Amino acid sequence: MVSLVKSMMGDHPARPVLVLSNKPDVAGLSKAQALGVPTLTIDHRPYGKDRAAFEHKLQNALVAANPDIICLAGFMRILSPDFIQGWQGKMLNIHPSLLPKYKGLNTHARALAAGDPEHGCSVHEVTAELDGGPVLGQSIINVAADDTAESLATRLLPLEHALYAKVLRRFAGGDREPVIMRA
């Protein structure tokens, strides 16, 4: 999130209007405030299994902020198809795998277990299919013989930040042509 906010300075075609978290104690909220971006927390826990009520609060907050684009970053809640449909074509997410491979969790360990020679991350449009929307960019790294899930995650993180910022800039300017970056 911090990389995205910082990337939107200067001549960027987008500006951050809100950083919203479903977890009240995340460091990103204070970092966003320090960068002058309004923040809001809608804690999902009081809603229990009532996803519709939680998403209703999210919807109201987003409508009030009036974003042109929603960038998910570390938001680890599965959103309902109804919620997603209301923001279709305006919501992006980053995922730590070379989609369509390894949707969901534990992607680094899964790539290692499969013996993949390459691994990476993808920025994609959010659709009702989990990690299944059109891929707008990928950053690719070689898997080293001594890599662990943790070392892959560590090496990939700066590339995730760079890729997401680059894709956001292009997307905000109307360009949906996929970006491929290699480390």
PDB file of N, CA, C and O in Angstrom, residues 89-162:
ATOM      1  N   GLY A  89     -14.268  -4.063 -13.127  1.00  0.00           N
ATOM      2  CA  GLY A  89     -13.455  -3.248 -14.022  1.00  0.00           C
ATOM      3  C   GLY A  89     -12.730  -2.108 -13.323  1.00  0.00           C
ATOM      4  O   GLY A  89     -12.015  -1.345 -13.968  1.00  0.00           O
ATOM      5  N   LYS A  90     -12.913  -1.990 -12.000  1.00  0.00           N
ATOM      6  CA  LYS A  90     -12.288  -0.905 -11.236  1.00  0.00           C
ATOM      7  C   LYS A  90     -11.466  -1.423 -10.059  1.00  0.00           C
ATOM      8  O   LYS A  90     -10.943  -0.635  -9.296  1.00  0.00           O
ATOM      9  N   MET A  91     -11.372  -2.747  -9.907  1.00  0.00           N
ATOM     10  CA  MET A  91     -10.709  -3.312  -8.735  1.00  0.00           C
ATOM     11  C   MET A  91      -9.526  -4.176  -9.169  1.00  0.00           C
ATOM     12  O   MET A  91      -9.665  -5.068 -10.005  1.00  0.00           O
ATOM     13  N   LEU A  92      -8.364  -3.888  -8.559  1.00  0.00           N
ATOM     14  CA  LEU A  92      -7.134  -4.623  -8.836  1.00  0.00           C
ATOM     15  C   LEU A  92      -6.663  -5.345  -7.586  1.00  0.00           C
ATOM     16  O   LEU A  92      -6.961  -4.931  -6.468  1.00  0.00           O
ATOM     17  N   ASN A  93      -5.898  -6.409  -7.793  1.00  0.00           N
ATOM     18  CA  ASN A  93      -5.298  -7.141  -6.688  1.00  0.00           C
ATOM     19  C   ASN A  93      -3.931  -7.637  -7.119  1.00  0.00           C
ATOM     20  O   ASN A  93      -3.675  -7.822  -8.315  1.00  0.00           O
ATOM     21  N   ILE A  94      -3.056  -7.858  -6.145  1.00  0.00           N
ATOM     22  CA  ILE A  94      -1.768  -8.479  -6.411  1.00  0.00           C
ATOM     23  C   ILE A  94      -1.769  -9.840  -5.750  1.00  0.00           C
ATOM     24  O   ILE A  94      -2.309 -10.006  -4.649  1.00  0.00           O
ATOM     25  N   HIS A  95      -1.194 -10.812  -6.446  1.00  0.00           N
ATOM     26  CA  HIS A  95      -1.175 -12.187  -5.953  1.00  0.00           C
ATOM     27  C   HIS A  95       0.226 -12.760  -6.124  1.00  0.00           C
ATOM     28  O   HIS A  95       0.830 -12.587  -7.185  1.00  0.00           O
ATOM     29  N   PRO A  96       0.757 -13.453  -5.101  1.00  0.00           N
ATOM     30  CA  PRO A  96       2.130 -13.935  -5.162  1.00  0.00           C
ATOM     31  C   PRO A  96       2.299 -15.267  -5.911  1.00  0.00           C
ATOM     32  O   PRO A  96       2.755 -16.264  -5.368  1.00  0.00           O
ATOM     33  N   SER A  97       1.892 -15.281  -7.170  1.00  0.00           N
ATOM     34  CA  SER A  97       2.176 -16.411  -8.050  1.00  0.00           C
ATOM     35  C   SER A  97       2.025 -15.932  -9.488  1.00  0.00           C
ATOM     36  O   SER A  97       1.511 -14.841  -9.739  1.00  0.00           O
ATOM     37  N   LEU A  98       2.478 -16.758 -10.387  1.00  0.00           N
ATOM     38  CA  LEU A  98       2.312 -16.464 -11.810  1.00  0.00           C
ATOM     39  C   LEU A  98       0.972 -17.056 -12.243  1.00  0.00           C
ATOM     40  O   LEU A  98       0.894 -18.193 -12.703  1.00  0.00           O
ATOM     41  N   LEU A  99      -0.079 -16.277 -12.024  1.00  0.00           N
ATOM     42  CA  LEU A  99      -1.417 -16.749 -12.375  1.00  0.00           C
ATOM     43  C   LEU A  99      -1.460 -17.143 -13.845  1.00  0.00           C
ATOM     44  O   LEU A  99      -0.798 -16.525 -14.669  1.00  0.00           O
ATOM     45  N   PRO A 100      -2.161 -18.185 -14.185  1.00  0.00           N
ATOM     46  CA  PRO A 100      -3.205 -18.852 -13.407  1.00  0.00           C
ATOM     47  C   PRO A 100      -2.700 -19.930 -12.435  1.00  0.00           C
ATOM     48  O   PRO A 100      -3.505 -20.608 -11.801  1.00  0.00           O
ATOM     49  N   LYS A 101      -1.397 -20.091 -12.296  1.00  0.00           N
ATOM     50  CA  LYS A 101      -0.871 -21.068 -11.337  1.00  0.00           C
ATOM     51  C   LYS A 101      -1.108 -20.600  -9.906  1.00  0.00           C
ATOM     52  O   LYS A 101      -0.992 -19.419  -9.616  1.00  0.00           O
ATOM     53  N   TYR A 102      -1.373 -21.523  -9.031  1.00  0.00           N
ATOM     54  CA  TYR A 102      -1.365 -21.334  -7.582  1.00  0.00           C
ATOM     55  C   TYR A 102      -2.269 -20.206  -7.088  1.00  0.00           C
ATOM     56  O   TYR A 102      -1.828 -19.267  -6.452  1.00  0.00           O
ATOM     57  N   LYS A 103      -3.531 -20.332  -7.405  1.00  0.00           N
ATOM     58  CA  LYS A 103      -4.512 -19.426  -6.825  1.00  0.00           C
ATOM     59  C   LYS A 103      -4.623 -19.744  -5.344  1.00  0.00           C
ATOM     60  O   LYS A 103      -4.335 -20.861  -4.910  1.00  0.00           O
ATOM     61  N   GLY A 104      -5.014 -18.776  -4.559  1.00  0.00           N
ATOM     62  CA  GLY A 104      -5.196 -19.017  -3.133  1.00  0.00           C
ATOM     63  C   GLY A 104      -3.916 -18.833  -2.337  1.00  0.00           C
ATOM     64  O   GLY A 104      -3.071 -18.005  -2.691  1.00  0.00           O
ATOM     65  N   LEU A 105      -3.769 -19.613  -1.292  1.00  0.00           N
ATOM     66  CA  LEU A 105      -2.701 -19.422  -0.301  1.00  0.00           C
ATOM     67  C   LEU A 105      -1.484 -20.320  -0.543  1.00  0.00           C
ATOM     68  O   LEU A 105      -1.524 -21.226  -1.375  1.00  0.00           O
ATOM     69  N   ASN A 106      -0.414 -20.054   0.202  1.00  0.00           N
ATOM     70  CA  ASN A 106       0.813 -20.870   0.231  1.00  0.00           C
ATOM     71  C   ASN A 106       1.458 -21.026  -1.144  1.00  0.00           C
ATOM     72  O   ASN A 106       1.968 -22.086  -1.493  1.00  0.00           O
ATOM     73  N   THR A 107       1.459 -19.967  -1.893  1.00  0.00           N
ATOM     74  CA  THR A 107       1.924 -20.034  -3.282  1.00  0.00           C
ATOM     75  C   THR A 107       3.416 -20.326  -3.408  1.00  0.00           C
ATOM     76  O   THR A 107       3.816 -21.058  -4.305  1.00  0.00           O
ATOM     77  N   HIS A 108       4.231 -19.768  -2.525  1.00  0.00           N
ATOM     78  CA  HIS A 108       5.678 -19.979  -2.624  1.00  0.00           C
ATOM     79  C   HIS A 108       6.013 -21.440  -2.360  1.00  0.00           C
ATOM     80  O   HIS A 108       6.779 -22.061  -3.110  1.00  0.00           O
ATOM     81  N   ALA A 109       5.435 -22.004  -1.328  1.00  0.00           N
ATOM     82  CA  ALA A 109       5.671 -23.416  -1.006  1.00  0.00           C
ATOM     83  C   ALA A 109       5.154 -24.319  -2.117  1.00  0.00           C
ATOM     84  O   ALA A 109       5.794 -25.328  -2.447  1.00  0.00           O
ATOM     85  N   ARG A 110       4.052 -23.966  -2.708  1.00  0.00           N
ATOM     86  CA  ARG A 110       3.481 -24.781  -3.783  1.00  0.00           C
ATOM     87  C   ARG A 110       4.362 -24.752  -5.019  1.00  0.00           C
ATOM     88  O   ARG A 110       4.548 -25.778  -5.679  1.00  0.00           O
ATOM     89  N   ALA A 111       4.935 -23.582  -5.343  1.00  0.00           N
ATOM     90  CA  ALA A 111       5.843 -23.490  -6.496  1.00  0.00           C
ATOM     91  C   ALA A 111       7.096 -24.332  -6.249  1.00  0.00           C
ATOM     92  O   ALA A 111       7.571 -25.025  -7.160  1.00  0.00           O
ATOM     93  N   LEU A 112       7.619 -24.293  -5.026  1.00  0.00           N
ATOM     94  CA  LEU A 112       8.801 -25.102  -4.694  1.00  0.00           C
ATOM     95  C   LEU A 112       8.478 -26.591  -4.755  1.00  0.00           C
ATOM     96  O   LEU A 112       9.254 -27.383  -5.303  1.00  0.00           O
ATOM     97  N   ALA A 113       7.344 -26.987  -4.197  1.00  0.00           N
ATOM     98  CA  ALA A 113       6.951 -28.399  -4.191  1.00  0.00           C
ATOM     99  C   ALA A 113       6.771 -28.939  -5.604  1.00  0.00           C
ATOM    100  O   ALA A 113       7.057 -30.112  -5.866  1.00  0.00           O
ATOM    101  N   ALA A 114       6.351 -28.075  -6.514  1.00  0.00           N
ATOM    102  CA  ALA A 114       6.154 -28.495  -7.905  1.00  0.00           C
ATOM    103  C   ALA A 114       7.466 -28.510  -8.692  1.00  0.00           C
ATOM    104  O   ALA A 114       7.497 -28.995  -9.822  1.00  0.00           O
ATOM    105  N   GLY A 115       8.532 -27.944  -8.106  1.00  0.00           N
ATOM    106  CA  GLY A 115       9.811 -27.896  -8.810  1.00  0.00           C
ATOM    107  C   GLY A 115       9.854 -26.849  -9.913  1.00  0.00           C
ATOM    108  O   GLY A 115      10.628 -26.972 -10.863  1.00  0.00           O
ATOM    109  N   ASP A 116       9.049 -25.815  -9.779  1.00  0.00           N
ATOM    110  CA  ASP A 116       9.004 -24.777 -10.809  1.00  0.00           C
ATOM    111  C   ASP A 116      10.355 -24.066 -10.915  1.00  0.00           C
ATOM    112  O   ASP A 116      10.926 -23.673  -9.890  1.00  0.00           O
ATOM    113  N   PRO A 117      10.849 -23.852 -12.128  1.00  0.00           N
ATOM    114  CA  PRO A 117      12.109 -23.110 -12.285  1.00  0.00           C
ATOM    115  C   PRO A 117      11.927 -21.601 -12.126  1.00  0.00           C
ATOM    116  O   PRO A 117      12.894 -20.889 -11.875  1.00  0.00           O
ATOM    117  N   GLU A 118      10.683 -21.138 -12.277  1.00  0.00           N
ATOM    118  CA  GLU A 118      10.376 -19.709 -12.148  1.00  0.00           C
ATOM    119  C   GLU A 118       9.181 -19.538 -11.220  1.00  0.00           C
ATOM    120  O   GLU A 118       8.333 -20.420 -11.095  1.00  0.00           O
ATOM    121  N   HIS A 119       9.150 -18.391 -10.611  1.00  0.00           N
ATOM    122  CA  HIS A 119       8.037 -18.034  -9.722  1.00  0.00           C
ATOM    123  C   HIS A 119       7.838 -16.533  -9.895  1.00  0.00           C
ATOM    124  O   HIS A 119       8.622 -15.865 -10.567  1.00  0.00           O
ATOM    125  N   GLY A 120       6.815 -15.981  -9.295  1.00  0.00           N
ATOM    126  CA  GLY A 120       6.625 -14.544  -9.416  1.00  0.00           C
ATOM    127  C   GLY A 120       5.324 -14.091  -8.814  1.00  0.00           C
ATOM    128  O   GLY A 120       4.742 -14.755  -7.962  1.00  0.00           O
ATOM    129  N   CYS A 121       4.884 -12.939  -9.298  1.00  0.00           N
ATOM    130  CA  CYS A 121       3.643 -12.349  -8.810  1.00  0.00           C
ATOM    131  C   CYS A 121       2.859 -11.816  -9.992  1.00  0.00           C
ATOM    132  O   CYS A 121       3.407 -11.597 -11.074  1.00  0.00           O
ATOM    133  N   SER A 122       1.581 -11.620  -9.756  1.00  0.00           N
ATOM    134  CA  SER A 122       0.678 -11.139 -10.799  1.00  0.00           C
ATOM    135  C   SER A 122      -0.225 -10.047 -10.240  1.00  0.00           C
ATOM    136  O   SER A 122      -0.712 -10.158  -9.119  1.00  0.00           O
ATOM    137  N   VAL A 123      -0.464  -9.020 -11.031  1.00  0.00           N
ATOM    138  CA  VAL A 123      -1.512  -8.047 -10.745  1.00  0.00           C
ATOM    139  C   VAL A 123      -2.651  -8.372 -11.705  1.00  0.00           C
ATOM    140  O   VAL A 123      -2.422  -8.560 -12.903  1.00  0.00           O
ATOM    141  N   HIS A 124      -3.845  -8.461 -11.147  1.00  0.00           N
ATOM    142  CA  HIS A 124      -4.991  -8.844 -11.971  1.00  0.00           C
ATOM    143  C   HIS A 124      -6.224  -8.045 -11.590  1.00  0.00           C
ATOM    144  O   HIS A 124      -6.306  -7.493 -10.487  1.00  0.00           O
ATOM    145  N   GLU A 125      -7.155  -7.984 -12.524  1.00  0.00           N
ATOM    146  CA  GLU A 125      -8.457  -7.413 -12.201  1.00  0.00           C
ATOM    147  C   GLU A 125      -9.194  -8.397 -11.314  1.00  0.00           C
ATOM    148  O   GLU A 125      -9.075  -9.610 -11.485  1.00  0.00           O
ATOM    149  N   VAL A 126      -9.935  -7.886 -10.368  1.00  0.00           N
ATOM    150  CA  VAL A 126     -10.698  -8.737  -9.466  1.00  0.00           C
ATOM    151  C   VAL A 126     -12.025  -9.081 -10.133  1.00  0.00           C
ATOM    152  O   VAL A 126     -12.743  -8.195 -10.611  1.00  0.00           O
ATOM    153  N   THR A 127     -12.296 -10.378 -10.159  1.00  0.00           N
ATOM    154  CA  THR A 127     -13.583 -10.878 -10.645  1.00  0.00           C
ATOM    155  C   THR A 127     -14.138 -11.822  -9.585  1.00  0.00           C
ATOM    156  O   THR A 127     -13.483 -12.088  -8.577  1.00  0.00           O
ATOM    157  N   ALA A 128     -15.322 -12.352  -9.834  1.00  0.00           N
ATOM    158  CA  ALA A 128     -15.939 -13.267  -8.875  1.00  0.00           C
ATOM    159  C   ALA A 128     -15.140 -14.559  -8.725  1.00  0.00           C
ATOM    160  O   ALA A 128     -15.250 -15.234  -7.708  1.00  0.00           O
ATOM    161  N   GLU A 129     -14.316 -14.902  -9.687  1.00  0.00           N
ATOM    162  CA  GLU A 129     -13.467 -16.093  -9.582  1.00  0.00           C
ATOM    163  C   GLU A 129     -12.216 -15.735  -8.790  1.00  0.00           C
ATOM    164  O   GLU A 129     -11.475 -14.826  -9.172  1.00  0.00           O
ATOM    165  N   LEU A 130     -11.959 -16.445  -7.707  1.00  0.00           N
ATOM    166  CA  LEU A 130     -10.807 -16.174  -6.848  1.00  0.00           C
ATOM    167  C   LEU A 130      -9.508 -16.186  -7.665  1.00  0.00           C
ATOM    168  O   LEU A 130      -9.200 -17.178  -8.319  1.00  0.00           O
ATOM    169  N   ASP A 131      -8.788 -15.065  -7.627  1.00  0.00           N
ATOM    170  CA  ASP A 131      -7.517 -14.910  -8.339  1.00  0.00           C
ATOM    171  C   ASP A 131      -7.648 -15.281  -9.811  1.00  0.00           C
ATOM    172  O   ASP A 131      -6.706 -15.792 -10.411  1.00  0.00           O
ATOM    173  N   GLY A 132      -8.814 -15.007 -10.391  1.00  0.00           N
ATOM    174  CA  GLY A 132      -9.071 -15.458 -11.750  1.00  0.00           C
ATOM    175  C   GLY A 132      -9.306 -14.368 -12.768  1.00  0.00           C
ATOM    176  O   GLY A 132      -9.582 -14.670 -13.923  1.00  0.00           O
ATOM    177  N   GLY A 133      -9.218 -13.098 -12.400  1.00  0.00           N
ATOM    178  CA  GLY A 133      -9.473 -12.022 -13.353  1.00  0.00           C
ATOM    179  C   GLY A 133      -8.342 -11.856 -14.343  1.00  0.00           C
ATOM    180  O   GLY A 133      -7.263 -12.446 -14.191  1.00  0.00           O
ATOM    181  N   PRO A 134      -8.558 -11.039 -15.362  1.00  0.00           N
ATOM    182  CA  PRO A 134      -7.525 -10.812 -16.375  1.00  0.00           C
ATOM    183  C   PRO A 134      -6.220 -10.324 -15.741  1.00  0.00           C
ATOM    184  O   PRO A 134      -6.223  -9.420 -14.908  1.00  0.00           O
ATOM    185  N   VAL A 135      -5.122 -10.955 -16.141  1.00  0.00           N
ATOM    186  CA  VAL A 135      -3.798 -10.593 -15.636  1.00  0.00           C
ATOM    187  C   VAL A 135      -3.320  -9.344 -16.370  1.00  0.00           C
ATOM    188  O   VAL A 135      -3.302  -9.295 -17.598  1.00  0.00           O
ATOM    189  N   LEU A 136      -2.940  -8.323 -15.588  1.00  0.00           N
ATOM    190  CA  LEU A 136      -2.476  -7.055 -16.143  1.00  0.00           C
ATOM    191  C   LEU A 136      -0.970  -6.886 -16.035  1.00  0.00           C
ATOM    192  O   LEU A 136      -0.409  -5.958 -16.625  1.00  0.00           O
ATOM    193  N   GLY A 137      -0.328  -7.766 -15.292  1.00  0.00           N
ATOM    194  CA  GLY A 137       1.125  -7.695 -15.181  1.00  0.00           C
ATOM    195  C   GLY A 137       1.672  -8.831 -14.359  1.00  0.00           C
ATOM    196  O   GLY A 137       0.985  -9.374 -13.492  1.00  0.00           O
ATOM    197  N   GLN A 138       2.918  -9.210 -14.683  1.00  0.00           N
ATOM    198  CA  GLN A 138       3.605 -10.244 -13.920  1.00  0.00           C
ATOM    199  C   GLN A 138       5.072  -9.876 -13.790  1.00  0.00           C
ATOM    200  O   GLN A 138       5.662  -9.309 -14.697  1.00  0.00           O
ATOM    201  N   SER A 139       5.623 -10.212 -12.634  1.00  0.00           N
ATOM    202  CA  SER A 139       7.056 -10.089 -12.395  1.00  0.00           C
ATOM    203  C   SER A 139       7.571 -11.492 -12.124  1.00  0.00           C
ATOM    204  O   SER A 139       7.005 -12.220 -11.313  1.00  0.00           O
ATOM    205  N   ILE A 140       8.639 -11.864 -12.825  1.00  0.00           N
ATOM    206  CA  ILE A 140       9.123 -13.247 -12.820  1.00  0.00           C
ATOM    207  C   ILE A 140      10.541 -13.300 -12.267  1.00  0.00           C
ATOM    208  O   ILE A 140      11.396 -12.492 -12.653  1.00  0.00           O
ATOM    209  N   ILE A 141      10.773 -14.265 -11.360  1.00  0.00           N
ATOM    210  CA  ILE A 141      12.114 -14.507 -10.844  1.00  0.00           C
ATOM    211  C   ILE A 141      12.467 -15.976 -11.045  1.00  0.00           C
ATOM    212  O   ILE A 141      11.584 -16.834 -11.119  1.00  0.00           O
ATOM    213  N   ASN A 142      13.757 -16.265 -11.127  1.00  0.00           N
ATOM    214  CA  ASN A 142      14.215 -17.645 -11.177  1.00  0.00           C
ATOM    215  C   ASN A 142      14.209 -18.213  -9.767  1.00  0.00           C
ATOM    216  O   ASN A 142      14.543 -17.517  -8.805  1.00  0.00           O
ATOM    217  N   VAL A 143      13.857 -19.469  -9.656  1.00  0.00           N
ATOM    218  CA  VAL A 143      13.895 -20.161  -8.376  1.00  0.00           C
ATOM    219  C   VAL A 143      15.294 -20.742  -8.209  1.00  0.00           C
ATOM    220  O   VAL A 143      15.785 -21.454  -9.080  1.00  0.00           O
ATOM    221  N   ALA A 144      15.941 -20.411  -7.100  1.00  0.00           N
ATOM    222  CA  ALA A 144      17.282 -20.917  -6.814  1.00  0.00           C
ATOM    223  C   ALA A 144      17.184 -22.280  -6.122  1.00  0.00           C
ATOM    224  O   ALA A 144      16.184 -22.586  -5.468  1.00  0.00           O
ATOM    225  N   ALA A 145      18.222 -23.085  -6.277  1.00  0.00           N
ATOM    226  CA  ALA A 145      18.231 -24.434  -5.699  1.00  0.00           C
ATOM    227  C   ALA A 145      18.055 -24.420  -4.187  1.00  0.00           C
ATOM    228  O   ALA A 145      17.466 -25.344  -3.622  1.00  0.00           O
ATOM    229  N   ASP A 146      18.528 -23.370  -3.528  1.00  0.00           N
ATOM    230  CA  ASP A 146      18.436 -23.312  -2.067  1.00  0.00           C
ATOM    231  C   ASP A 146      17.274 -22.459  -1.565  1.00  0.00           C
ATOM    232  O   ASP A 146      17.187 -22.161  -0.371  1.00  0.00           O
ATOM    233  N   ASP A 147      16.366 -22.081  -2.450  1.00  0.00           N
ATOM    234  CA  ASP A 147      15.233 -21.253  -2.035  1.00  0.00           C
ATOM    235  C   ASP A 147      14.318 -21.997  -1.079  1.00  0.00           C
ATOM    236  O   ASP A 147      14.123 -23.212  -1.180  1.00  0.00           O
ATOM    237  N   THR A 148      13.758 -21.236  -0.164  1.00  0.00           N
ATOM    238  CA  THR A 148      12.684 -21.693   0.714  1.00  0.00           C
ATOM    239  C   THR A 148      11.473 -20.818   0.410  1.00  0.00           C
ATOM    240  O   THR A 148      11.594 -19.799  -0.305  1.00  0.00           O
ATOM    241  N   ALA A 149      10.343 -21.173   0.963  1.00  0.00           N
ATOM    242  CA  ALA A 149       9.159 -20.325   0.783  1.00  0.00           C
ATOM    243  C   ALA A 149       9.440 -18.920   1.291  1.00  0.00           C
ATOM    244  O   ALA A 149       9.053 -17.929   0.662  1.00  0.00           O
ATOM    245  N   GLU A 150      10.170 -18.830   2.404  1.00  0.00           N
ATOM    246  CA  GLU A 150      10.482 -17.528   2.992  1.00  0.00           C
ATOM    247  C   GLU A 150      11.444 -16.729   2.118  1.00  0.00           C
ATOM    248  O   GLU A 150      11.272 -15.524   1.946  1.00  0.00           O
ATOM    249  N   SER A 151      12.462 -17.384   1.566  1.00  0.00           N
ATOM    250  CA  SER A 151      13.419 -16.642   0.732  1.00  0.00           C
ATOM    251  C   SER A 151      12.769 -16.188  -0.566  1.00  0.00           C
ATOM    252  O   SER A 151      13.048 -15.091  -1.057  1.00  0.00           O
ATOM    253  N   LEU A 152      11.890 -17.014  -1.122  1.00  0.00           N
ATOM    254  CA  LEU A 152      11.157 -16.591  -2.325  1.00  0.00           C
ATOM    255  C   LEU A 152      10.289 -15.371  -2.012  1.00  0.00           C
ATOM    256  O   LEU A 152      10.270 -14.402  -2.783  1.00  0.00           O
ATOM    257  N   ALA A 153       9.584 -15.421  -0.899  1.00  0.00           N
ATOM    258  CA  ALA A 153       8.720 -14.296  -0.515  1.00  0.00           C
ATOM    259  C   ALA A 153       9.542 -13.028  -0.332  1.00  0.00           C
ATOM    260  O   ALA A 153       9.147 -11.949  -0.791  1.00  0.00           O
ATOM    261  N   THR A 154      10.698 -13.147   0.295  1.00  0.00           N
ATOM    262  CA  THR A 154      11.567 -11.992   0.542  1.00  0.00           C
ATOM    263  C   THR A 154      12.093 -11.410  -0.760  1.00  0.00           C
ATOM    264  O   THR A 154      12.093 -10.187  -0.946  1.00  0.00           O
ATOM    265  N   ARG A 155      12.530 -12.265  -1.664  1.00  0.00           N
ATOM    266  CA  ARG A 155      13.052 -11.776  -2.947  1.00  0.00           C
ATOM    267  C   ARG A 155      11.956 -11.185  -3.824  1.00  0.00           C
ATOM    268  O   ARG A 155      12.186 -10.274  -4.604  1.00  0.00           O
ATOM    269  N   LEU A 156      10.752 -11.711  -3.686  1.00  0.00           N
ATOM    270  CA  LEU A 156       9.651 -11.277  -4.538  1.00  0.00           C
ATOM    271  C   LEU A 156       9.013  -9.966  -4.086  1.00  0.00           C
ATOM    272  O   LEU A 156       8.531  -9.192  -4.919  1.00  0.00           O
ATOM    273  N   LEU A 157       9.046  -9.677  -2.796  1.00  0.00           N
ATOM    274  CA  LEU A 157       8.329  -8.512  -2.266  1.00  0.00           C
ATOM    275  C   LEU A 157       8.677  -7.191  -2.953  1.00  0.00           C
ATOM    276  O   LEU A 157       7.766  -6.456  -3.360  1.00  0.00           O
ATOM    277  N   PRO A 158       9.953  -6.840  -3.144  1.00  0.00           N
ATOM    278  CA  PRO A 158      10.218  -5.565  -3.828  1.00  0.00           C
ATOM    279  C   PRO A 158       9.721  -5.554  -5.275  1.00  0.00           C
ATOM    280  O   PRO A 158       9.335  -4.511  -5.798  1.00  0.00           O
ATOM    281  N   LEU A 159       9.693  -6.717  -5.890  1.00  0.00           N
ATOM    282  CA  LEU A 159       9.179  -6.800  -7.260  1.00  0.00           C
ATOM    283  C   LEU A 159       7.664  -6.628  -7.285  1.00  0.00           C
ATOM    284  O   LEU A 159       7.113  -6.050  -8.222  1.00  0.00           O
ATOM    285  N   GLU A 160       6.983  -7.138  -6.247  1.00  0.00           N
ATOM    286  CA  GLU A 160       5.543  -6.921  -6.129  1.00  0.00           C
ATOM    287  C   GLU A 160       5.240  -5.433  -6.061  1.00  0.00           C
ATOM    288  O   GLU A 160       4.334  -4.935  -6.743  1.00  0.00           O
ATOM    289  N   HIS A 161       6.007  -4.719  -5.231  1.00  0.00           N
ATOM    290  CA  HIS A 161       5.793  -3.276  -5.074  1.00  0.00           C
ATOM    291  C   HIS A 161       5.983  -2.547  -6.401  1.00  0.00           C
ATOM    292  O   HIS A 161       5.168  -1.695  -6.772  1.00  0.00           O
ATOM    293  N   ALA A 162       7.055  -2.863  -7.105  1.00  0.00           N
ATOM    294  CA  ALA A 162       7.343  -2.193  -8.382  1.00  0.00           C
ATOM    295  C   ALA A 162       6.294  -2.534  -9.434  1.00  0.00           C
ATOM    296  O   ALA A 162       5.834  -1.654 -10.176  1.00  0.00           O
TER     297      ALA A 162
END
